[in-house]
C-alpha atoms as a printed R data frame, in Angstrom:
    type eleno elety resid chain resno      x       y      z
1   ATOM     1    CA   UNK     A     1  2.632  73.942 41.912
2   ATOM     2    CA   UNK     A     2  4.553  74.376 38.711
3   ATOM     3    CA   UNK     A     3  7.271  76.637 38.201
4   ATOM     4    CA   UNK     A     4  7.100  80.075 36.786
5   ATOM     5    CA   UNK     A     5  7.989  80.466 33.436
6   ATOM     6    CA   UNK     A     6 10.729  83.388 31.906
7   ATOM     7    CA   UNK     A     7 10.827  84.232 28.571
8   ATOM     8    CA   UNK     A     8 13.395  86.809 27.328
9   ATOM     9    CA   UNK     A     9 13.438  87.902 23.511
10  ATOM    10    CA   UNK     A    10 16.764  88.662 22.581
11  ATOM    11    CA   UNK     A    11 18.627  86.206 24.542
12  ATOM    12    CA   UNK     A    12 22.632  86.500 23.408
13  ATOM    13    CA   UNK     A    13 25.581  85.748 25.438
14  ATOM    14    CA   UNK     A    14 25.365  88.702 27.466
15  ATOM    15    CA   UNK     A    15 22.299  90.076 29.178
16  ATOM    16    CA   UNK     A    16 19.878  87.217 27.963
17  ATOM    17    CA   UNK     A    17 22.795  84.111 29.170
18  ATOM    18    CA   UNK     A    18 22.955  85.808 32.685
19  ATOM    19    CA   UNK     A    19 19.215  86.352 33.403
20  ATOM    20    CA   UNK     A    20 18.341  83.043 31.836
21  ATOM    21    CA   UNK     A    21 20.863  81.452 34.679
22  ATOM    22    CA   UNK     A    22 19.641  83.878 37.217
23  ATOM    23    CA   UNK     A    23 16.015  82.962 37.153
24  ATOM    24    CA   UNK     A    24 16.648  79.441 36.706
25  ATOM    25    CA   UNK     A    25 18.704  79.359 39.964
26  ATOM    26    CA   UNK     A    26 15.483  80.585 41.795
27  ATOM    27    CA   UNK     A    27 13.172  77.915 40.068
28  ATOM    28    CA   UNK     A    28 11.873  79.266 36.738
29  ATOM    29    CA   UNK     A    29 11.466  77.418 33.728
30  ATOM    30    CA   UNK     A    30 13.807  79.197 30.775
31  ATOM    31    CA   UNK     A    31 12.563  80.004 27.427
32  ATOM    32    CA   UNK     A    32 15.183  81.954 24.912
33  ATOM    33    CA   UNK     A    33 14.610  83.604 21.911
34  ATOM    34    CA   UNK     A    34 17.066  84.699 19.652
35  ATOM    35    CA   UNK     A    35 18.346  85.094 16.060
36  ATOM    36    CA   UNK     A    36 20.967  82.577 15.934
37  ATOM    37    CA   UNK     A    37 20.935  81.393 19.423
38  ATOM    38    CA   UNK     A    38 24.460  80.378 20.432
39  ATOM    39    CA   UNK     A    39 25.135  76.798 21.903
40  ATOM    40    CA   UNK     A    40 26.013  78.277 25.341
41  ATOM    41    CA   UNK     A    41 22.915  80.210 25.588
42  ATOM    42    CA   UNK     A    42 20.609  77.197 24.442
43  ATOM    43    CA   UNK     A    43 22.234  75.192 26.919
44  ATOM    44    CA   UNK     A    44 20.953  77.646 29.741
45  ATOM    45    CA   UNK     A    45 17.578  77.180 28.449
46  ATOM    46    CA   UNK     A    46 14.840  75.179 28.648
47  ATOM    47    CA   UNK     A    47 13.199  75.977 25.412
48  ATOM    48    CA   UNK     A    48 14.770  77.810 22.232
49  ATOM    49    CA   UNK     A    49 13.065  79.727 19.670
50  ATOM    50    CA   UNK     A    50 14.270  81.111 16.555
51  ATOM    51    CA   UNK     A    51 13.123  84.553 15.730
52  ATOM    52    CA   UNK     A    52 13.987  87.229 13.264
53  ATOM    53    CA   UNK     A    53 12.964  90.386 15.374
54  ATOM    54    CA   UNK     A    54 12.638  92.680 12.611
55  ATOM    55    CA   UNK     A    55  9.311  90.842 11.494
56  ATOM    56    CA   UNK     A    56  6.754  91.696 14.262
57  ATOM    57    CA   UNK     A    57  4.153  89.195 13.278
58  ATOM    58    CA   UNK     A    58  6.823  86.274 14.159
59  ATOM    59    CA   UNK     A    59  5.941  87.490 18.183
60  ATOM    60    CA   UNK     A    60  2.757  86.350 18.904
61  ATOM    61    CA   UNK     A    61  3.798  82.666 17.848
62  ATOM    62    CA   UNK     A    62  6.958  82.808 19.843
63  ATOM    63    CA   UNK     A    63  4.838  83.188 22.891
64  ATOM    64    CA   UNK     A    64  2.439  79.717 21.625
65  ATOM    65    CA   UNK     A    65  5.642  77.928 22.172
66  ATOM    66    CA   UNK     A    66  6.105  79.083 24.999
67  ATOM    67    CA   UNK     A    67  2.954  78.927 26.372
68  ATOM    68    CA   UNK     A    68  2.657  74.735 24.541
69  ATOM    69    CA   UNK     A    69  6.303  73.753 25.880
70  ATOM    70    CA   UNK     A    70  6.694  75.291 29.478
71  ATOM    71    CA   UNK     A    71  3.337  77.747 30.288
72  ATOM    72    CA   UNK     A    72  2.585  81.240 30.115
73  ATOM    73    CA   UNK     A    73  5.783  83.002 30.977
74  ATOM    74    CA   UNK     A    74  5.343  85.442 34.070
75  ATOM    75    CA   UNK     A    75  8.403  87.321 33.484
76  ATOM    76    CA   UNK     A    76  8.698  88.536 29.820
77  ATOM    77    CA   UNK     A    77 12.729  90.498 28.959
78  ATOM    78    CA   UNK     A    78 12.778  92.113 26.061
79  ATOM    79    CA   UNK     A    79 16.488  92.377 25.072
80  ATOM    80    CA   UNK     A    80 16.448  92.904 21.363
81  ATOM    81    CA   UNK     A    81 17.769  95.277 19.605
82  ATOM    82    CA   UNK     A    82 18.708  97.181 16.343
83  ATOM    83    CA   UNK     A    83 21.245  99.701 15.621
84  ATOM    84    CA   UNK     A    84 22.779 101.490 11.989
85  ATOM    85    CA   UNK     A    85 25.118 104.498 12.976
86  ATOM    86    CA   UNK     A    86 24.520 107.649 11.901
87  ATOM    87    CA   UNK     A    87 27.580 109.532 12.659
88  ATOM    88    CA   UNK     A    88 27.766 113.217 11.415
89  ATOM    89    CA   UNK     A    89 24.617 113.284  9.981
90  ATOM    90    CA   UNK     A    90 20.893 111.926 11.198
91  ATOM    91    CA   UNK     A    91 19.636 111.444  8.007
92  ATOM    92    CA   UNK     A    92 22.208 109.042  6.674
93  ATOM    93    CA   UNK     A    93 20.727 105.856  7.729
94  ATOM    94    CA   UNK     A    94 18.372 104.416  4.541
95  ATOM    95    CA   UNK     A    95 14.771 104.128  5.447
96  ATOM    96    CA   UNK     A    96 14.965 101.087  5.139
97  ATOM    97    CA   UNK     A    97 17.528 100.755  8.162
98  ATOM    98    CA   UNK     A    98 15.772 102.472  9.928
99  ATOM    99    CA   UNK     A    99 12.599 100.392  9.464
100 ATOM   100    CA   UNK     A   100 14.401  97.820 10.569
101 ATOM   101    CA   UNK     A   101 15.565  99.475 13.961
102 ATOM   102    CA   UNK     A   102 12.759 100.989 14.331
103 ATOM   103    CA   UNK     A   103 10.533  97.277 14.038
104 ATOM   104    CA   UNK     A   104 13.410  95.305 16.537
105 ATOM   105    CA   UNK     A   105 13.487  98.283 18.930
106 ATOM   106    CA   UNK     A   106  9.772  99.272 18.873
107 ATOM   107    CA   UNK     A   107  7.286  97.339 16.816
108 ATOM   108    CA   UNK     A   108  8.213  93.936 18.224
109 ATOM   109    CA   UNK     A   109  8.758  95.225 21.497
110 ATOM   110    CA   UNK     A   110  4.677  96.308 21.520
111 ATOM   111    CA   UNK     A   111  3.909  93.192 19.687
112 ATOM   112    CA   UNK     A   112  5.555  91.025 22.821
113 ATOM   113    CA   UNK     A   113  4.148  93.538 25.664
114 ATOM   114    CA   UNK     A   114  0.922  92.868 23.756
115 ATOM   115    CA   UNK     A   115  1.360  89.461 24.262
116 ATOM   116    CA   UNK     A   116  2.672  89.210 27.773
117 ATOM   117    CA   UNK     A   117 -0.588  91.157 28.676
118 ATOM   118    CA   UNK     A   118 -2.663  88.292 26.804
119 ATOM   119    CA   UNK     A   119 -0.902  85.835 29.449
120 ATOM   120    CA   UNK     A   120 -0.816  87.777 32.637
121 ATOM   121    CA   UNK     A   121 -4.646  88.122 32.293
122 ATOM   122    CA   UNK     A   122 -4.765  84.093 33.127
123 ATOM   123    CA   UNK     A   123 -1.807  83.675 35.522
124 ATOM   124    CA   UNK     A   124 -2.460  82.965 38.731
125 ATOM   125    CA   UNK     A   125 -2.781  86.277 41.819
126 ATOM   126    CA   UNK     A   126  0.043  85.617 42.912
127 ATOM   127    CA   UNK     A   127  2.514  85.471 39.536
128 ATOM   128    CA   UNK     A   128  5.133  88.233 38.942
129 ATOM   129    CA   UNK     A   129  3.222  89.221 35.553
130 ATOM   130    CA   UNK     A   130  6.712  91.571 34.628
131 ATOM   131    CA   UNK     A   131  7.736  93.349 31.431
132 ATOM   132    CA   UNK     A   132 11.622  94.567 31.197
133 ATOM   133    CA   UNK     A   133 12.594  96.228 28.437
134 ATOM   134    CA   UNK     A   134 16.319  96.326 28.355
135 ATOM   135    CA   UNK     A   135 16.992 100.020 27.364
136 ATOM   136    CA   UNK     A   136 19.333 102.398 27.609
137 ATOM   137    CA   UNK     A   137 19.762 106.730 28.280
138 ATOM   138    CA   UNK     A   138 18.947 107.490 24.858
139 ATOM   139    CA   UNK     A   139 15.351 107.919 25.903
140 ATOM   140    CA   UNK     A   140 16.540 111.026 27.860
141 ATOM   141    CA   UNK     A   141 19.479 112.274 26.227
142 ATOM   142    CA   UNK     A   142 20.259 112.447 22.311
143 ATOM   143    CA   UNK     A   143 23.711 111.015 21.099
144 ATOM   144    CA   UNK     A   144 23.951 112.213 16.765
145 ATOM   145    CA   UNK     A   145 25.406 108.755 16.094
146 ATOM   146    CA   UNK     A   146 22.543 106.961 17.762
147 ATOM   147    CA   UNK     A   147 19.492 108.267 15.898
148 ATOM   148    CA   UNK     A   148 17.825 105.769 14.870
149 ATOM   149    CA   UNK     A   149 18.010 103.579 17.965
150 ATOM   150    CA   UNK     A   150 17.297 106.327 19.932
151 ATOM   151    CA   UNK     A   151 14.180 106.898 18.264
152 ATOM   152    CA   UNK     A   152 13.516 103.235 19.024
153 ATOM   153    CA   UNK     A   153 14.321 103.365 22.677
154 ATOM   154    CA   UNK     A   154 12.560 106.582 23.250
155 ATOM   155    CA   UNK     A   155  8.770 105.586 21.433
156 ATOM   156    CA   UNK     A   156  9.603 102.106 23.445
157 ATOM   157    CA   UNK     A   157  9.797 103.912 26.879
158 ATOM   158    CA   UNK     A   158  6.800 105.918 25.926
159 ATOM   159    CA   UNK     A   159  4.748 102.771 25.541
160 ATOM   160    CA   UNK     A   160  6.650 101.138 28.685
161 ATOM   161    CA   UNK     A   161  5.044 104.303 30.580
162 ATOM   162    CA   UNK     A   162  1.410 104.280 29.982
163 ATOM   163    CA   UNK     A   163  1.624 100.594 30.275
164 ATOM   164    CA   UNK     A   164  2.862 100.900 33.744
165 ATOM   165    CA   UNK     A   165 -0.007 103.083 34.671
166 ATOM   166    CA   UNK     A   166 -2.834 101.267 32.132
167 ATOM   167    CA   UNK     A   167 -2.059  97.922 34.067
168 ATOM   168    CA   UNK     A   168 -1.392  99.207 37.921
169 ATOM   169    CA   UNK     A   169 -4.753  98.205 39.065
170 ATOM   170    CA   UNK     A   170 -4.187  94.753 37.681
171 ATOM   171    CA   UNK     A   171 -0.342  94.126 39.303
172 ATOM   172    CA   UNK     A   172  0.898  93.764 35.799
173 ATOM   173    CA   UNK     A   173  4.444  95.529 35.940
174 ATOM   174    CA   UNK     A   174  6.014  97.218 33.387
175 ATOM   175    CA   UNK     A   175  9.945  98.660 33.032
176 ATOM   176    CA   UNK     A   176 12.693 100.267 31.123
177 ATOM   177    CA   UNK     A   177 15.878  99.276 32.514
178 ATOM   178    CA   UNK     A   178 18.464 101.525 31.835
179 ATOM   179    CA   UNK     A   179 21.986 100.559 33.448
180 ATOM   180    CA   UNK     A   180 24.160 103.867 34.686
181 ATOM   181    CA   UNK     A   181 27.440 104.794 36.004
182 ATOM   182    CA   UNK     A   182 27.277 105.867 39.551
183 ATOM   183    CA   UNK     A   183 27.173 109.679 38.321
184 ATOM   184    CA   UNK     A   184 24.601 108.742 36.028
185 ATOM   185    CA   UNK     A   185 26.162 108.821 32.827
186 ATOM   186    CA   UNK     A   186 25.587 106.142 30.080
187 ATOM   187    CA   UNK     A   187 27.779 103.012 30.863
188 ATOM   188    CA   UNK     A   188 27.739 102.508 26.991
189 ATOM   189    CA   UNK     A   189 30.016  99.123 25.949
190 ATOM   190    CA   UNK     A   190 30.695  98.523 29.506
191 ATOM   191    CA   UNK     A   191 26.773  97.011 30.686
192 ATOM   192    CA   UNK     A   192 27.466  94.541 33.365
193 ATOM   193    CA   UNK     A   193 24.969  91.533 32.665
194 ATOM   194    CA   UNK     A   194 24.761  90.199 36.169
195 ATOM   195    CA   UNK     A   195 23.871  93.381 37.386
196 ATOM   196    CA   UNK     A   196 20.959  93.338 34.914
197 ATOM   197    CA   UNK     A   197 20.468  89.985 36.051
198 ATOM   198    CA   UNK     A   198 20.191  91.024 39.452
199 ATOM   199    CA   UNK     A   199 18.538  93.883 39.346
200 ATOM   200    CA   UNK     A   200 15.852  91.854 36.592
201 ATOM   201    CA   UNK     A   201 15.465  89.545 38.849
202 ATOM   202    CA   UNK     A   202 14.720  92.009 42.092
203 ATOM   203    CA   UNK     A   203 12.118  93.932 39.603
204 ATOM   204    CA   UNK     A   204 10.310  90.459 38.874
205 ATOM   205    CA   UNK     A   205 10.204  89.269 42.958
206 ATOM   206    CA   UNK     A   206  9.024  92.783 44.168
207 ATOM   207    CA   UNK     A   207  5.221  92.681 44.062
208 ATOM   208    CA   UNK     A   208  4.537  96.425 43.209
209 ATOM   209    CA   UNK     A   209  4.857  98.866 40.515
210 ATOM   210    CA   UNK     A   210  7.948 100.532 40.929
211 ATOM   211    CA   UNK     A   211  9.205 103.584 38.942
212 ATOM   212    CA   UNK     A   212  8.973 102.319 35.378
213 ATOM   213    CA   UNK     A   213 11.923 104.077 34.296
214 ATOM   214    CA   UNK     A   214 14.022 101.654 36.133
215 ATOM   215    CA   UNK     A   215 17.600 103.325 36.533
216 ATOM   216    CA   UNK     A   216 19.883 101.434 37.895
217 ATOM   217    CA   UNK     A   217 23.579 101.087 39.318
218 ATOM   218    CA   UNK     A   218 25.642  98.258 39.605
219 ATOM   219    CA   UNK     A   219 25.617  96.957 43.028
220 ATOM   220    CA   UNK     A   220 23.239  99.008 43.948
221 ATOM   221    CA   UNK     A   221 20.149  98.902 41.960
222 ATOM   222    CA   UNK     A   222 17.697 101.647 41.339
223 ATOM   223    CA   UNK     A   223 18.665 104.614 41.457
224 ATOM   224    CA   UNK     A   224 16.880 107.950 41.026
225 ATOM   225    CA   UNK     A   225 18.731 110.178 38.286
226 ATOM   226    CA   UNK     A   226 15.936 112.365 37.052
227 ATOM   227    CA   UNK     A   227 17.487 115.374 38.929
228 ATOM   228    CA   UNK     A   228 20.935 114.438 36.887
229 ATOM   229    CA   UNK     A   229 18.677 113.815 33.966
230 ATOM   230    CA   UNK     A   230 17.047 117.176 33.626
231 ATOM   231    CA   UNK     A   231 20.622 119.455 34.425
232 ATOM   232    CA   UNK     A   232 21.909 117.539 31.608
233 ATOM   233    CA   UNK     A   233 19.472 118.926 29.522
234 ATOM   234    CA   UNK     A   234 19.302 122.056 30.778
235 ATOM   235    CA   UNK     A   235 23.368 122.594 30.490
């Protein structure tokens, strides 16, 4: 039988390092992409790929090399992203930042779902067949200095969403993981990568659909914080 195959888009020294040495501890074959993929990441890997993020169309043949080197990848992390601060006013970030946000944090991200979908469909019964999308609480709550990749994160979590339901007959997963402190506030500069790891990891072994917006807490993985979520609002 061979091994399962993870790909994560987006792979830097954080997030992407930790799940790449996660899976590979439980017998899946690593496949990175990045920008400018650092030596320690590569060396975690068992395929690299160089990818500019903020050109969708490079996507599709990230996953052919993939697919040629190690297989269709059963566990797809998408981990990219784009950001240009927009701090006391929305509308200061050039269009043509925000394109670019908007293609890393969205576009690509429904270019490689896309994809993953075109693999799942010839993966075995039994294969994880899981999209993560590494997001954040911007899809929830609205931050001035954060506009444009909260626009990203949101439309991304919107697609994440009706994927999960579109696919639920099939057992293709989908989720937007979206680290929190234990009160459910934003953990902002302080995301733990091996709890994304773990929790990643737990999300790709589990079988079933599980809430797609995939809130979770360090040590002690999902956690429900719509309740928190909609007082927050509502303050």
């Amino acid at each position: 039988m061979s091994s399962p195959v993870l790909l994560v888009l987006g792979a830097g020294p954080g997030v992407g390092l930790a799940a790449a040495r996660k899976f590979a501890q439980h017998g899946y074959k690593v496949a990175l992409a990045a920008r400018n993929p650092s030596e320690e990441t590569s060396k975690a890997a068992d395929l690299v790929v160089k990818i500019d993020f903020s050109d969708p169309s490079a996507v599709a043949s990230t996953f052919e090399k993939v697919k040629g080197a190690l297989g269709i990848p059963s566990v797809v992390v998408y981990n990219a992203y784009s950001w240009h601060p927009s701090e006391v006013d929305p509308f200061s970030v050039s269009v043509a930042d925000f394109q670019t946000d908007l293609a890393v944090n969205t576009t690509s991200a429904f270019a490689a779902a896309k994809e993953a979908v075109k693999g799942f469909e010839s993966l075995p019964k039994d294969s994880s067949k899981t999209f993560i999308f590494t997001g954040n609480i911007l899809n929830v709550r609205q931050m001035l200095i954060f506009t444009s990749i909260g626009a990203g994160k949101s439309a991304t979590a919107h697609i994440i969403a009706n994927a999960a339901a579109a696919y639920l007959s099939k057992g293709f997963k989908f989720y937007y993981a979206d680290e929190r402190t234990p009160d459910g506030g934003p953990v902002n500069k302080d995301i733990d990568a091996h709890a994304h790891a773990e929790f990643f990891y737990n999300l790709a072994r589990d079988p079933k659909q599980g809430p797609w917006l995939a809130t979770f807490v360090k040590d002690k993985g999902y956690v429900d914080f719509t309740a928190a979520d909609r007082a927050f609002l509502d303050a």
